[in-house]
C-alpha angles and dihedrals in degrees: 000000000000113000121252118289136211107251122228101266089241087059102051095102088053098048098108099044087048098055090043091054095050090065088058106107091212088072085053094053094050088057089051092052097045087053102040112100091345093184091063137064114291112260101216096191091077092055121102092223124033116247118227104243093207095052118141113194089218101045099088111027093181089082090076137071093218097051092259093295091137094046096050093048094053095038087054092051088054095045091053091051089242099129125096113272124245123260088045128111125256130215125182090209087061098091094213091049093049093046086055090050094046092050089055092046090052090051092054094040092058094050111114101210139011095249127070099003110045099033092046091046096047094050091046096050096043087068095045105036135066113277090238097044088049096049090047093050089045096052099043089045091054091047092051114026114093092221086062096055110134095019121133122230110207114239112283093227091063092045093047108016096163085073097055100029133071119253090244091065093044089056093050093047087054086052093051095049091049093055094036091237122141112235138182110197126195111233117207129196121264123264130027141266089272087070114078090203090064090075087070097035088107092067103044091037093044105121092215090058093043090051087049089057100044089043092052088054092050092047089046105025116182090226095055117127126193089238086082092078110281144014125265101230117225091352092156093053093048090049084057097047104043093052088042086055090047090055094043092051093046088053090053092051089051091051089052087051095046096252130134117255109271117273121224130250125265121204089214100045132069123271098249102197117060121199139209111191104197087210133122140199121250080234126003110050139274118330102254124256129224126209126224123279098016111165116225115271129196111264111226115237091005115060148324113235092237085059091065090043091055092048090048089049093051093051095048088049087053087054095049092049098046093235147076126215116231119215093260090055094257115150114238115202109226103176093090143075090277096050095086090057095055090043089054088050088053098042099050088031108225129172087268090070110127091217117007096167091060099033099035129201105290100164101044092041088048092059097048089045092052087045095057102045092106090061108009093164096044087242092140097037087235114178116238119298127242095269086061092074129055089216095062106020096102089055086076116074090216087068091073092037086057092046091048090054089049089042090058092050086056091050089050086060096043090055092054090065122089112264112256117267133238089252094052089051104040124092102200108231098002123108136172110230099184145336118215135176120238107209118358139296095241128148132192142170124249142172122271121188124197132177122262092190090116090053102069129066109253145169133212090243095064122068117242124240129205114265126172148160128228124208139178109245133182117247136165139215116266108264140166135219108231107198115186109202129181115207104197087188123112093231134042118272135205108237131193109215122204127187129186133174114215140188110260093187145020124239090274096057092258114141113239118240102249090244085058100040093047091067092061095050116132118225103232098172152337125203148146130240143161120249115206116207111281126011122008124179109197118194118195120186118222085232089062096061115142086216102058144063131205124245113291113243114259114261089247089055093050090051095044094049090045093047089051096047087051096050092048092045089236119169093235142009094233099239104096091116095069094049092109116077098172109111143071109283116260093238088060098053089104122051113236094263121191132287084243091043135267109244110231139171115235102206119193132178135171125196140177108302094199090061089047105051126095115219098267093051122121124184105243094020123139116248104180094274099261097056090131094068097017114035124211118289114252092003142089120273104263099235123063088197125097110267105257093031129197094011096047095093128051120270116230103168114049090175087063100044090048092067095057103108096193091068126079137176124202130187111230135167125226108213126198118206115207121221108260 
């Protein structure tokens, strides 16, 4: 379940009622109805609360905590015909599209209660806003509004299947619908065996990975302002950490498939890998392709390549100087644990950036520039590319090259920081005796089926037929980490445990230097435990990892359980623990590995938990399951240490680190079992 949130100041008095209301299955039924077949007329019979057909957003301004200012603004846009028309594509990177989505979000965020405010506004604006604008506004509102705490959002790949599915499969789905014939269609990955990148397409095109990426950017949107209700703690550092982890995981997949680690992008060199998405918008045509070896071109109305190079130079200059300059001229020291948070806000650039005019928006602009390289001057009126949607960006190999480029900027910063001292690393009296694996580190491919019902046009008068796609996806056998720790202290101690899986050798079999290999480490888990005096055996299941989430229930399952709860009058639908979708899918915790075994280093570290805890921390508390990469809504990140501690900084004295007893390296093998 999502962690507690700081309520908007004007909603404090309504806190208990709001949280109680979020467990009402009727509110879940409303969410289901609003997102079911979103390109068609709302089927009000599916709603838990019947919307008022004659509702006007501005008729009763007492419904809102802002006096209806947001509602008046958006409704005026609708009345003036200024909003994006329906049956058009939506892109968050389009400034006007984003403005409309945020106006809608602002209306919902200022609703004091679910009924009549949220449900009626959702029903009203579903009819009057672009479908993509509406869907995005609903998702971020349910994620962030305190009165939606505990509600489940259906998986995006079943709400907007076009963004996750090949065009060939969509065409087959339409044929099945028109002939009223149920269909189950196998979906392959893009490209052919002539393309080496095809070997790792299963990772970048994994629909669970796609959902994780877009969910993180909904949990931590670059446009967020604290006036929406709370501060997104360490947002800039989280931006660095989750994208660093995506590139580290991608490199591990490449090693698993005998490929070199991904190279970074260079603005003055060609984009070596082209990409053909084989994907279509619901409305707006095919996603554009990009041939091999395209040189970067300026994108009309967006940016010149030299702008990006200037921004990069200014950011690297700030790193070299050890400080950034705020827009008012204030000097911001970067050479401390908080510096990476500032740097992350600058590079993204989010609304938290201290000086967006000077440092620009390197990340966001680069996504748009990459997405437009197939038609940089708009000569052919091509729609946005896959890099201009968080749902589809990881499908393009250039995504990982872009983030390796940014990752190296962050590494440059981290290498400017002083190495950790013995005192910072040592946990007096505590030693890790051994680390073992219970079970086996073994991966395999399995079939996964998801619904395409929302992909095809429909009417209420025509009965639905089951239409679905089947795709191969990576999974692994369950396993557990068994950590044997000795506490030589006379009293129990609180410990923070961190486990990383690191590459040992490159694609040529050459061992990585520790300062190189550490930067490719995958965070496997981070948790807290109490150590009694003497021997302790800590068992941590792979399913308990703080970086992963289980599979989302299907849209059909959510509807079925919700309807059953509504019919029985139950206080809950029993799925609240699945309300968070931000996190690496459980099944992708391990890299694919090799049949003969991929040699990796399991790096385990325990430190003094009392120095790591924030002031709101409780040992044994529930932190939303994926706090390592996704934090906790409305609260401080539960760990004071830098993300990636203790391997985020370079190591200069290996004799010193070798004497730290609360640190253990174990050689392991990750095996892949081919289908028989």
